[in-house]
PDB file of N, CA and C in Angstrom:
ATOM      1  N   MET A   1      20.831 -15.219  -9.528  1.00  0.00           N
ATOM      2  CA  MET A   1      21.138 -14.053  -8.791  1.00  0.00           C
ATOM      3  C   MET A   1      21.250 -13.513  -7.322  1.00  0.00           C
ATOM      4  N   PRO A   2      21.835 -12.930  -6.861  1.00  0.00           N
ATOM      5  CA  PRO A   2      22.493 -13.112  -5.342  1.00  0.00           C
ATOM      6  C   PRO A   2      21.604 -12.867  -4.651  1.00  0.00           C
ATOM      7  N   PRO A   3      21.280 -13.691  -3.295  1.00  0.00           N
ATOM      8  CA  PRO A   3      20.544 -13.031  -2.176  1.00  0.00           C
ATOM      9  C   PRO A   3      20.725 -11.403  -2.489  1.00  0.00           C
ATOM     10  N   ARG A   4      19.152 -10.757  -1.674  1.00  0.00           N
ATOM     11  CA  ARG A   4      19.749  -9.531  -1.409  1.00  0.00           C
ATOM     12  C   ARG A   4      19.328  -8.777  -0.130  1.00  0.00           C
ATOM     13  N   VAL A   5      19.824  -8.845   0.636  1.00  0.00           N
ATOM     14  CA  VAL A   5      20.557  -8.408   2.349  1.00  0.00           C
ATOM     15  C   VAL A   5      19.204  -6.930   2.321  1.00  0.00           C
ATOM     16  N   MET A   6      18.406  -7.004   2.550  1.00  0.00           N
ATOM     17  CA  MET A   6      17.515  -5.889   3.285  1.00  0.00           C
ATOM     18  C   MET A   6      17.626  -5.261   4.559  1.00  0.00           C
ATOM     19  N   LEU A   7      17.811  -4.200   4.869  1.00  0.00           N
ATOM     20  CA  LEU A   7      18.081  -3.724   6.605  1.00  0.00           C
ATOM     21  C   LEU A   7      17.333  -3.806   7.264  1.00  0.00           C
ATOM     22  N   PRO A   8      16.864  -3.408   8.450  1.00  0.00           N
ATOM     23  CA  PRO A   8      15.905  -3.775   8.685  1.00  0.00           C
ATOM     24  C   PRO A   8      14.998  -2.386   9.157  1.00  0.00           C
ATOM     25  N   PRO A   9      14.165  -2.219   9.090  1.00  0.00           N
ATOM     26  CA  PRO A   9      13.868  -0.400   9.243  1.00  0.00           C
ATOM     27  C   PRO A   9      13.656   0.589  10.407  1.00  0.00           C
ATOM     28  N   THR A  10      14.389   1.527  10.780  1.00  0.00           N
ATOM     29  CA  THR A  10      15.095   2.484  11.355  1.00  0.00           C
ATOM     30  C   THR A  10      13.192   2.651  12.021  1.00  0.00           C
ATOM     31  N   ASP A  11      13.213   3.349  13.505  1.00  0.00           N
ATOM     32  CA  ASP A  11      11.895   3.665  14.287  1.00  0.00           C
ATOM     33  C   ASP A  11      11.001   4.434  13.183  1.00  0.00           C
ATOM     34  N   ALA A  12      11.515   5.133  12.791  1.00  0.00           N
ATOM     35  CA  ALA A  12      10.564   6.215  11.985  1.00  0.00           C
ATOM     36  C   ALA A  12      10.292   5.215  11.238  1.00  0.00           C
ATOM     37  N   ASP A  13      10.671   4.962   9.734  1.00  0.00           N
ATOM     38  CA  ASP A  13       9.905   3.777   8.804  1.00  0.00           C
ATOM     39  C   ASP A  13       9.279   3.009   9.739  1.00  0.00           C
ATOM     40  N   ALA A  14       9.470   2.322  10.393  1.00  0.00           N
ATOM     41  CA  ALA A  14       8.541   1.353  11.590  1.00  0.00           C
ATOM     42  C   ALA A  14       7.692   1.825  11.938  1.00  0.00           C
ATOM     43  N   ARG A  15       7.694   2.801  12.211  1.00  0.00           N
ATOM     44  CA  ARG A  15       6.289   4.049  12.487  1.00  0.00           C
ATOM     45  C   ARG A  15       5.538   3.991  11.249  1.00  0.00           C
ATOM     46  N   ARG A  16       5.929   4.525  10.154  1.00  0.00           N
ATOM     47  CA  ARG A  16       5.450   4.775   8.810  1.00  0.00           C
ATOM     48  C   ARG A  16       4.446   3.777   8.245  1.00  0.00           C
ATOM     49  N   ILE A  17       5.607   2.973   8.447  1.00  0.00           N
ATOM     50  CA  ILE A  17       4.895   1.345   7.736  1.00  0.00           C
ATOM     51  C   ILE A  17       3.862   0.827   8.610  1.00  0.00           C
ATOM     52  N   LYS A  18       3.549   0.890   9.796  1.00  0.00           N
ATOM     53  CA  LYS A  18       2.821   0.066  10.525  1.00  0.00           C
ATOM     54  C   LYS A  18       1.466   1.178  10.001  1.00  0.00           C
ATOM     55  N   ARG A  19       1.893   2.520  10.277  1.00  0.00           N
ATOM     56  CA  ARG A  19       0.586   3.427   9.945  1.00  0.00           C
ATOM     57  C   ARG A  19      -0.127   3.064   8.899  1.00  0.00           C
ATOM     58  N   SER A  20       1.252   2.707   7.770  1.00  0.00           N
ATOM     59  CA  SER A  20       0.169   2.558   5.973  1.00  0.00           C
ATOM     60  C   SER A  20      -0.390   1.110   6.275  1.00  0.00           C
ATOM     61  N   ARG A  21       0.392   0.346   6.851  1.00  0.00           N
ATOM     62  CA  ARG A  21      -0.613  -0.993   7.307  1.00  0.00           C
ATOM     63  C   ARG A  21      -2.009  -0.526   7.506  1.00  0.00           C
ATOM     64  N   VAL A  22      -2.304  -0.007   8.788  1.00  0.00           N
ATOM     65  CA  VAL A  22      -3.491   0.715   9.262  1.00  0.00           C
ATOM     66  C   VAL A  22      -4.301   0.755   7.948  1.00  0.00           C
ATOM     67  N   VAL A  23      -4.311   1.877   7.444  1.00  0.00           N
ATOM     68  CA  VAL A  23      -4.797   2.655   6.638  1.00  0.00           C
ATOM     69  C   VAL A  23      -4.825   1.703   5.370  1.00  0.00           C
ATOM     70  N   SER A  24      -4.498   0.868   4.859  1.00  0.00           N
ATOM     71  CA  SER A  24      -4.570  -0.052   3.553  1.00  0.00           C
ATOM     72  C   SER A  24      -5.639  -1.058   4.378  1.00  0.00           C
ATOM     73  N   TYR A  25      -5.085  -1.498   5.640  1.00  0.00           N
ATOM     74  CA  TYR A  25      -6.509  -2.502   5.990  1.00  0.00           C
ATOM     75  C   TYR A  25      -7.541  -1.790   6.315  1.00  0.00           C
ATOM     76  N   ALA A  26      -7.899  -0.235   6.831  1.00  0.00           N
ATOM     77  CA  ALA A  26      -8.791   0.686   6.372  1.00  0.00           C
ATOM     78  C   ALA A  26      -9.244   0.445   5.133  1.00  0.00           C
ATOM     79  N   LEU A  27      -8.676   0.652   4.376  1.00  0.00           N
ATOM     80  CA  LEU A  27      -9.448   1.159   2.831  1.00  0.00           C
ATOM     81  C   LEU A  27      -9.979  -0.178   2.551  1.00  0.00           C
ATOM     82  N   VAL A  28      -9.119  -1.840   2.647  1.00  0.00           N
ATOM     83  CA  VAL A  28      -9.723  -2.970   2.128  1.00  0.00           C
ATOM     84  C   VAL A  28     -11.301  -3.128   3.402  1.00  0.00           C
ATOM     85  N   VAL A  29     -11.229  -2.700   4.397  1.00  0.00           N
ATOM     86  CA  VAL A  29     -12.262  -3.298   4.772  1.00  0.00           C
ATOM     87  C   VAL A  29     -13.765  -2.033   4.160  1.00  0.00           C
ATOM     88  N   LEU A  30     -13.187  -0.804   4.214  1.00  0.00           N
ATOM     89  CA  LEU A  30     -14.142  -0.258   3.416  1.00  0.00           C
ATOM     90  C   LEU A  30     -14.996  -0.408   2.302  1.00  0.00           C
ATOM     91  N   ALA A  31     -13.873  -0.882   1.464  1.00  0.00           N
ATOM     92  CA  ALA A  31     -14.347  -1.455  -0.115  1.00  0.00           C
ATOM     93  C   ALA A  31     -14.910  -2.701  -0.014  1.00  0.00           C
ATOM     94  N   ALA A  32     -14.832  -3.655   1.489  1.00  0.00           N
ATOM     95  CA  ALA A  32     -15.063  -4.897   1.284  1.00  0.00           C
ATOM     96  C   ALA A  32     -16.702  -4.659   2.023  1.00  0.00           C
ATOM     97  N   ILE A  33     -17.144  -3.308   2.564  1.00  0.00           N
ATOM     98  CA  ILE A  33     -18.141  -2.989   3.035  1.00  0.00           C
ATOM     99  C   ILE A  33     -19.245  -2.327   1.617  1.00  0.00           C
ATOM    100  N   VAL A  34     -18.158  -1.690   1.081  1.00  0.00           N
ATOM    101  CA  VAL A  34     -18.981  -1.487   0.281  1.00  0.00           C
ATOM    102  C   VAL A  34     -19.488  -1.746  -1.239  1.00  0.00           C
ATOM    103  N   PHE A  35     -18.726  -3.326  -1.740  1.00  0.00           N
ATOM    104  CA  PHE A  35     -18.761  -4.311  -2.383  1.00  0.00           C
ATOM    105  C   PHE A  35     -20.092  -4.910  -1.814  1.00  0.00           C
ATOM    106  N   SER A  36     -20.224  -5.393  -0.627  1.00  0.00           N
ATOM    107  CA  SER A  36     -21.117  -6.239  -0.062  1.00  0.00           C
ATOM    108  C   SER A  36     -22.740  -5.736   0.248  1.00  0.00           C
ATOM    109  N   MET A  37     -22.123  -4.166   0.229  1.00  0.00           N
ATOM    110  CA  MET A  37     -24.025  -3.107   0.280  1.00  0.00           C
ATOM    111  C   MET A  37     -24.785  -4.310  -0.606  1.00  0.00           C
ATOM    112  N   ARG A  38     -25.719  -4.642  -0.342  1.00  0.00           N
ATOM    113  CA  ARG A  38     -27.153  -4.942  -1.206  1.00  0.00           C
ATOM    114  C   ARG A  38     -27.977  -3.764  -1.780  1.00  0.00           C
ATOM    115  N   PRO A  39     -28.264  -3.919  -2.914  1.00  0.00           N
ATOM    116  CA  PRO A  39     -29.325  -3.001  -3.376  1.00  0.00           C
ATOM    117  C   PRO A  39     -30.344  -2.264  -2.730  1.00  0.00           C
ATOM    118  N   GLU A  40     -30.973  -3.977  -2.289  1.00  0.00           N
ATOM    119  CA  GLU A  40     -32.128  -3.970  -1.547  1.00  0.00           C
ATOM    120  C   GLU A  40     -32.172  -2.780  -0.270  1.00  0.00           C
ATOM    121  N   LEU A  41     -31.077  -2.783   0.108  1.00  0.00           N
ATOM    122  CA  LEU A  41     -30.797  -1.676   1.077  1.00  0.00           C
ATOM    123  C   LEU A  41     -31.401  -0.095   0.802  1.00  0.00           C
ATOM    124  N   PHE A  42     -31.190   0.091  -0.321  1.00  0.00           N
ATOM    125  CA  PHE A  42     -31.469   1.842  -0.561  1.00  0.00           C
ATOM    126  C   PHE A  42     -32.765   1.792  -1.129  1.00  0.00           C
ATOM    127  N   GLY A  43     -33.688   0.642  -1.372  1.00  0.00           N
ATOM    128  CA  GLY A  43     -35.405   0.999  -1.858  1.00  0.00           C
ATOM    129  C   GLY A  43     -36.040  -0.119  -3.031  1.00  0.00           C
ATOM    130  N   ASP A  44     -36.836   0.329  -3.467  1.00  0.00           N
ATOM    131  CA  ASP A  44     -36.791  -0.738  -4.708  1.00  0.00           C
ATOM    132  C   ASP A  44     -36.089  -0.104  -6.013  1.00  0.00           C
ATOM    133  N   PRO A  45     -36.177  -1.347  -6.202  1.00  0.00           N
ATOM    134  CA  PRO A  45     -35.187  -0.334  -8.048  1.00  0.00           C
ATOM    135  C   PRO A  45     -36.030  -0.501  -8.579  1.00  0.00           C
ATOM    136  N   GLN A  46     -37.718  -0.335  -8.586  1.00  0.00           N
ATOM    137  CA  GLN A  46     -38.534   0.153  -9.659  1.00  0.00           C
ATOM    138  C   GLN A  46     -38.561   1.217  -9.724  1.00  0.00           C
ATOM    139  N   SER A  47     -39.197   1.854  -7.781  1.00  0.00           N
ATOM    140  CA  SER A  47     -39.745   3.361  -7.405  1.00  0.00           C
ATOM    141  C   SER A  47     -38.452   4.353  -7.897  1.00  0.00           C
ATOM    142  N   GLN A  48     -37.167   3.991  -7.953  1.00  0.00           N
ATOM    143  CA  GLN A  48     -36.036   4.775  -8.145  1.00  0.00           C
ATOM    144  C   GLN A  48     -35.082   4.323  -9.576  1.00  0.00           C
ATOM    145  N   PRO A  49     -35.567   5.487 -10.549  1.00  0.00           N
ATOM    146  CA  PRO A  49     -34.689   5.398 -11.514  1.00  0.00           C
ATOM    147  C   PRO A  49     -33.152   4.985 -11.332  1.00  0.00           C
ATOM    148  N   ALA A  50     -32.639   6.019 -10.032  1.00  0.00           N
ATOM    149  CA  ALA A  50     -30.730   5.994 -10.141  1.00  0.00           C
ATOM    150  C   ALA A  50     -30.533   4.855  -9.261  1.00  0.00           C
ATOM    151  N   HIS A  51     -31.094   3.583  -9.202  1.00  0.00           N
ATOM    152  CA  HIS A  51     -30.882   2.487  -9.139  1.00  0.00           C
ATOM    153  C   HIS A  51     -30.142   1.678  -9.471  1.00  0.00           C
ATOM    154  N   ALA A  52     -30.065   1.712 -10.966  1.00  0.00           N
ATOM    155  CA  ALA A  52     -28.859   0.831 -12.130  1.00  0.00           C
ATOM    156  C   ALA A  52     -27.295   1.192 -11.116  1.00  0.00           C
ATOM    157  N   LEU A  53     -27.667   2.940 -11.398  1.00  0.00           N
ATOM    158  CA  LEU A  53     -26.479   3.646 -11.079  1.00  0.00           C
ATOM    159  C   LEU A  53     -25.511   2.576  -9.752  1.00  0.00           C
ATOM    160  N   LEU A  54     -26.395   2.662  -9.079  1.00  0.00           N
ATOM    161  CA  LEU A  54     -25.805   3.013  -7.339  1.00  0.00           C
ATOM    162  C   LEU A  54     -25.243   1.364  -7.307  1.00  0.00           C
ATOM    163  N   HIS A  55     -25.002   0.458  -8.379  1.00  0.00           N
ATOM    164  CA  HIS A  55     -24.891  -0.741  -8.785  1.00  0.00           C
ATOM    165  C   HIS A  55     -23.254  -0.604  -9.325  1.00  0.00           C
ATOM    166  N   VAL A  56     -23.688   0.292 -10.732  1.00  0.00           N
ATOM    167  CA  VAL A  56     -22.294   0.896 -10.978  1.00  0.00           C
ATOM    168  C   VAL A  56     -21.328   1.750  -9.783  1.00  0.00           C
ATOM    169  N   TRP A  57     -21.594   2.643  -9.091  1.00  0.00           N
ATOM    170  CA  TRP A  57     -21.068   2.924  -8.386  1.00  0.00           C
ATOM    171  C   TRP A  57     -20.537   2.459  -7.144  1.00  0.00           C
ATOM    172  N   ARG A  58     -20.885   1.406  -6.915  1.00  0.00           N
ATOM    173  CA  ARG A  58     -20.598   0.441  -5.803  1.00  0.00           C
ATOM    174  C   ARG A  58     -19.647  -0.210  -6.163  1.00  0.00           C
ATOM    175  N   ILE A  59     -19.368  -0.533  -7.801  1.00  0.00           N
ATOM    176  CA  ILE A  59     -18.269  -1.350  -8.061  1.00  0.00           C
ATOM    177  C   ILE A  59     -17.503  -0.105  -8.070  1.00  0.00           C
ATOM    178  N   VAL A  60     -17.513   0.681  -8.951  1.00  0.00           N
ATOM    179  CA  VAL A  60     -16.403   1.873  -8.617  1.00  0.00           C
ATOM    180  C   VAL A  60     -16.086   2.409  -7.020  1.00  0.00           C
ATOM    181  N   VAL A  61     -16.298   2.627  -6.374  1.00  0.00           N
ATOM    182  CA  VAL A  61     -16.348   3.070  -5.326  1.00  0.00           C
ATOM    183  C   VAL A  61     -15.207   1.726  -4.667  1.00  0.00           C
ATOM    184  N   GLY A  62     -15.516   0.590  -5.017  1.00  0.00           N
ATOM    185  CA  GLY A  62     -14.739  -0.176  -4.249  1.00  0.00           C
ATOM    186  C   GLY A  62     -13.628  -0.988  -4.926  1.00  0.00           C
ATOM    187  N   ILE A  63     -13.695  -0.634  -5.581  1.00  0.00           N
ATOM    188  CA  ILE A  63     -12.091  -0.516  -6.538  1.00  0.00           C
ATOM    189  C   ILE A  63     -11.459   0.219  -6.263  1.00  0.00           C
ATOM    190  N   VAL A  64     -11.888   1.414  -6.308  1.00  0.00           N
ATOM    191  CA  VAL A  64     -11.024   2.682  -6.111  1.00  0.00           C
ATOM    192  C   VAL A  64     -10.326   2.934  -4.823  1.00  0.00           C
ATOM    193  N   LEU A  65     -11.237   1.932  -3.552  1.00  0.00           N
ATOM    194  CA  LEU A  65     -10.344   1.939  -2.468  1.00  0.00           C
ATOM    195  C   LEU A  65      -9.716   0.795  -2.587  1.00  0.00           C
ATOM    196  N   GLY A  66      -9.672   0.316  -2.738  1.00  0.00           N
ATOM    197  CA  GLY A  66      -8.649  -1.169  -3.503  1.00  0.00           C
ATOM    198  C   GLY A  66      -7.625  -0.781  -3.828  1.00  0.00           C
ATOM    199  N   VAL A  67      -7.960   0.088  -4.883  1.00  0.00           N
ATOM    200  CA  VAL A  67      -6.403   0.054  -5.370  1.00  0.00           C
ATOM    201  C   VAL A  67      -5.529   1.795  -4.759  1.00  0.00           C
ATOM    202  N   ALA A  68      -6.712   2.106  -3.882  1.00  0.00           N
ATOM    203  CA  ALA A  68      -5.856   3.188  -2.709  1.00  0.00           C
ATOM    204  C   ALA A  68      -5.161   2.585  -1.641  1.00  0.00           C
ATOM    205  N   ALA A  69      -5.558   1.577  -1.126  1.00  0.00           N
ATOM    206  CA  ALA A  69      -4.799   0.521   0.031  1.00  0.00           C
ATOM    207  C   ALA A  69      -3.130  -0.116  -0.921  1.00  0.00           C
ATOM    208  N   LEU A  70      -3.911  -0.658  -1.736  1.00  0.00           N
ATOM    209  CA  LEU A  70      -2.256  -0.776  -2.771  1.00  0.00           C
ATOM    210  C   LEU A  70      -1.128   0.349  -2.654  1.00  0.00           C
ATOM    211  N   GLY A  71      -1.919   1.560  -3.537  1.00  0.00           N
ATOM    212  CA  GLY A  71      -1.227   2.881  -3.783  1.00  0.00           C
ATOM    213  C   GLY A  71      -0.390   3.160  -2.582  1.00  0.00           C
ATOM    214  N   VAL A  72      -1.137   2.895  -1.432  1.00  0.00           N
ATOM    215  CA  VAL A  72      -0.189   3.713   0.232  1.00  0.00           C
ATOM    216  C   VAL A  72       0.564   2.716  -0.161  1.00  0.00           C
ATOM    217  N   GLN A  73       0.614   1.394  -0.050  1.00  0.00           N
ATOM    218  CA  GLN A  73       1.814   0.511  -0.083  1.00  0.00           C
ATOM    219  C   GLN A  73       3.035   0.204  -1.103  1.00  0.00           C
ATOM    220  N   VAL A  74       2.346   1.122  -2.233  1.00  0.00           N
ATOM    221  CA  VAL A  74       3.199   1.044  -3.123  1.00  0.00           C
ATOM    222  C   VAL A  74       4.194   2.452  -2.661  1.00  0.00           C
ATOM    223  N   ALA A  75       3.128   3.022  -2.294  1.00  0.00           N
ATOM    224  CA  ALA A  75       4.598   4.666  -2.045  1.00  0.00           C
ATOM    225  C   ALA A  75       5.074   4.166  -1.019  1.00  0.00           C
ATOM    226  N   VAL A  76       4.610   4.396   0.014  1.00  0.00           N
ATOM    227  CA  VAL A  76       5.651   3.943   1.649  1.00  0.00           C
ATOM    228  C   VAL A  76       6.448   2.915   1.452  1.00  0.00           C
ATOM    229  N   GLY A  77       6.473   1.923   0.408  1.00  0.00           N
ATOM    230  CA  GLY A  77       7.856   1.052  -0.280  1.00  0.00           C
ATOM    231  C   GLY A  77       8.767   1.394  -1.024  1.00  0.00           C
ATOM    232  N   VAL A  78       8.574   2.461  -1.692  1.00  0.00           N
ATOM    233  CA  VAL A  78       9.052   3.201  -2.908  1.00  0.00           C
ATOM    234  C   VAL A  78       9.941   4.409  -1.914  1.00  0.00           C
ATOM    235  N   GLN A  79       9.222   5.193  -1.126  1.00  0.00           N
ATOM    236  CA  GLN A  79       9.599   5.868  -0.243  1.00  0.00           C
ATOM    237  C   GLN A  79      11.075   5.021   0.974  1.00  0.00           C
ATOM    238  N   TRP A  80      10.400   4.083   1.364  1.00  0.00           N
ATOM    239  CA  TRP A  80      11.376   3.691   1.937  1.00  0.00           C
ATOM    240  C   TRP A  80      12.991   3.109   1.279  1.00  0.00           C
ATOM    241  N   ARG A  81      12.639   2.243   0.062  1.00  0.00           N
ATOM    242  CA  ARG A  81      13.833   2.449  -0.749  1.00  0.00           C
ATOM    243  C   ARG A  81      14.556   3.181  -1.062  1.00  0.00           C
ATOM    244  N   ASN A  82      14.052   4.743  -1.545  1.00  0.00           N
ATOM    245  CA  ASN A  82      14.840   6.078  -1.754  1.00  0.00           C
ATOM    246  C   ASN A  82      15.402   6.140  -0.442  1.00  0.00           C
ATOM    247  N   GLY A  83      14.916   5.992   0.484  1.00  0.00           N
ATOM    248  CA  GLY A  83      15.563   6.078   2.242  1.00  0.00           C
ATOM    249  C   GLY A  83      16.450   5.600   2.068  1.00  0.00           C
ATOM    250  N   LEU A  84      16.538   4.038   1.756  1.00  0.00           N
ATOM    251  CA  LEU A  84      18.134   3.226   1.913  1.00  0.00           C
ATOM    252  C   LEU A  84      19.129   3.722   0.845  1.00  0.00           C
ATOM    253  N   ARG A  85      18.696   4.097   0.054  1.00  0.00           N
ATOM    254  CA  ARG A  85      19.144   4.875  -1.257  1.00  0.00           C
ATOM    255  C   ARG A  85      20.236   5.754  -0.877  1.00  0.00           C
ATOM    256  N   ARG A  86      19.512   6.566  -0.473  1.00  0.00           N
ATOM    257  CA  ARG A  86      19.859   7.956  -0.011  1.00  0.00           C
ATOM    258  C   ARG A  86      21.273   7.597   1.359  1.00  0.00           C
ATOM    259  N   ALA A  87      20.369   6.995   2.276  1.00  0.00           N
ATOM    260  CA  ALA A  87      21.562   6.071   3.036  1.00  0.00           C
ATOM    261  C   ALA A  87      22.944   5.751   2.739  1.00  0.00           C
ATOM    262  N   ALA A  88      22.813   5.100   1.777  1.00  0.00           N
ATOM    263  CA  ALA A  88      24.166   4.506   1.263  1.00  0.00           C
ATOM    264  C   ALA A  88      24.652   5.091   0.544  1.00  0.00           C
ATOM    265  N   GLU A  89      24.448   6.039  -0.278  1.00  0.00           N
ATOM    266  CA  GLU A  89      24.862   7.092  -1.132  1.00  0.00           C
ATOM    267  C   GLU A  89      25.950   8.091  -0.074  1.00  0.00           C
ATOM    268  N   HIS A  90      25.592   8.147   1.079  1.00  0.00           N
ATOM    269  CA  HIS A  90      26.614   9.376   2.222  1.00  0.00           C
ATOM    270  C   HIS A  90      27.088   7.907   2.342  1.00  0.00           C
ATOM    271  N   ASP A  91      27.047   7.178   2.421  1.00  0.00           N
ATOM    272  CA  ASP A  91      28.341   6.187   3.024  1.00  0.00           C
ATOM    273  C   ASP A  91      30.415   6.217   2.195  1.00  0.00           C
ATOM    274  N   ASP A  92      31.103   5.918   2.918  1.00  0.00           N
ATOM    275  CA  ASP A  92      32.074   5.950   1.845  1.00  0.00           C
ATOM    276  C   ASP A  92      32.527   4.661   1.733  1.00  0.00           C
ATOM    277  N   VAL A  93      32.169   3.813   1.639  1.00  0.00           N
ATOM    278  CA  VAL A  93      32.291   2.362   1.301  1.00  0.00           C
ATOM    279  C   VAL A  93      31.712   1.736   0.125  1.00  0.00           C
ATOM    280  N   PRO A  94      32.656   1.425  -0.389  1.00  0.00           N
ATOM    281  CA  PRO A  94      31.688   1.283  -2.149  1.00  0.00           C
ATOM    282  C   PRO A  94      30.944  -0.461  -1.857  1.00  0.00           C
ATOM    283  N   PRO A  95      29.915   0.016  -3.206  1.00  0.00           N
ATOM    284  CA  PRO A  95      28.657  -1.762  -2.656  1.00  0.00           C
ATOM    285  C   PRO A  95      29.899  -2.651  -3.038  1.00  0.00           C
ATOM    286  N   GLY A  96      29.057  -3.849  -2.340  1.00  0.00           N
ATOM    287  CA  GLY A  96      30.021  -5.245  -3.180  1.00  0.00           C
ATOM    288  C   GLY A  96      30.510  -5.242  -1.482  1.00  0.00           C
ATOM    289  N   ASN A  97      31.269  -6.501  -1.845  1.00  0.00           N
ATOM    290  CA  ASN A  97      32.248  -7.320  -0.493  1.00  0.00           C
ATOM    291  C   ASN A  97      33.956  -6.511  -0.718  1.00  0.00           C
ATOM    292  N   ARG A  98      33.971  -6.168   0.619  1.00  0.00           N
ATOM    293  CA  ARG A  98      35.293  -5.853   0.892  1.00  0.00           C
ATOM    294  C   ARG A  98      36.531  -6.654   0.390  1.00  0.00           C
ATOM    295  N   PRO A  99      37.580  -5.926  -0.625  1.00  0.00           N
ATOM    296  CA  PRO A  99      38.729  -7.410  -0.386  1.00  0.00           C
ATOM    297  C   PRO A  99      39.271  -7.645   0.745  1.00  0.00           C
ATOM    298  N   ALA A 100      39.508  -8.888   1.184  1.00  0.00           N
ATOM    299  CA  ALA A 100      40.659  -9.342   2.001  1.00  0.00           C
ATOM    300  C   ALA A 100      41.559  -8.624   2.121  1.00  0.00           C
ATOM    301  N   PRO A 101      42.322  -8.660   3.501  1.00  0.00           N
ATOM    302  CA  PRO A 101      43.127  -7.475   3.961  1.00  0.00           C
ATOM    303  C   PRO A 101      44.490  -8.343   3.403  1.00  0.00           C
ATOM    304  N   ASP A 102      44.842  -8.849   3.104  1.00  0.00           N
ATOM    305  CA  ASP A 102      46.325  -9.767   2.522  1.00  0.00           C
ATOM    306  C   ASP A 102      46.127  -9.303   1.108  1.00  0.00           C
ATOM    307  N   ARG A 103      45.434  -8.578   0.331  1.00  0.00           N
ATOM    308  CA  ARG A 103      46.027  -8.486  -0.956  1.00  0.00           C
ATOM    309  C   ARG A 103      46.342  -7.417  -1.244  1.00  0.00           C
TER     310      ARG A 103
END
């Protein structure tokens, strides 16, 4: 497989990528906080019948936050690739290597 050439992002794309990374890191940190919560923080499990639900919801919320962080990165990557593809379609130069001038 030939190596791919990736163009550097434009200034607007670089800002979007940076913001998406910050949002993703924040979501991952929130997921880590949710996963690290100890059930004892919310009271005695014997006195609260909904305490078992707390275990389930803590795991579900943590997984949803982690998937959301991944989704942000995928969405921004797809958007950037589509922008590159649209920019390439507007060029009049066909893809691939140019022929040598002596041919």
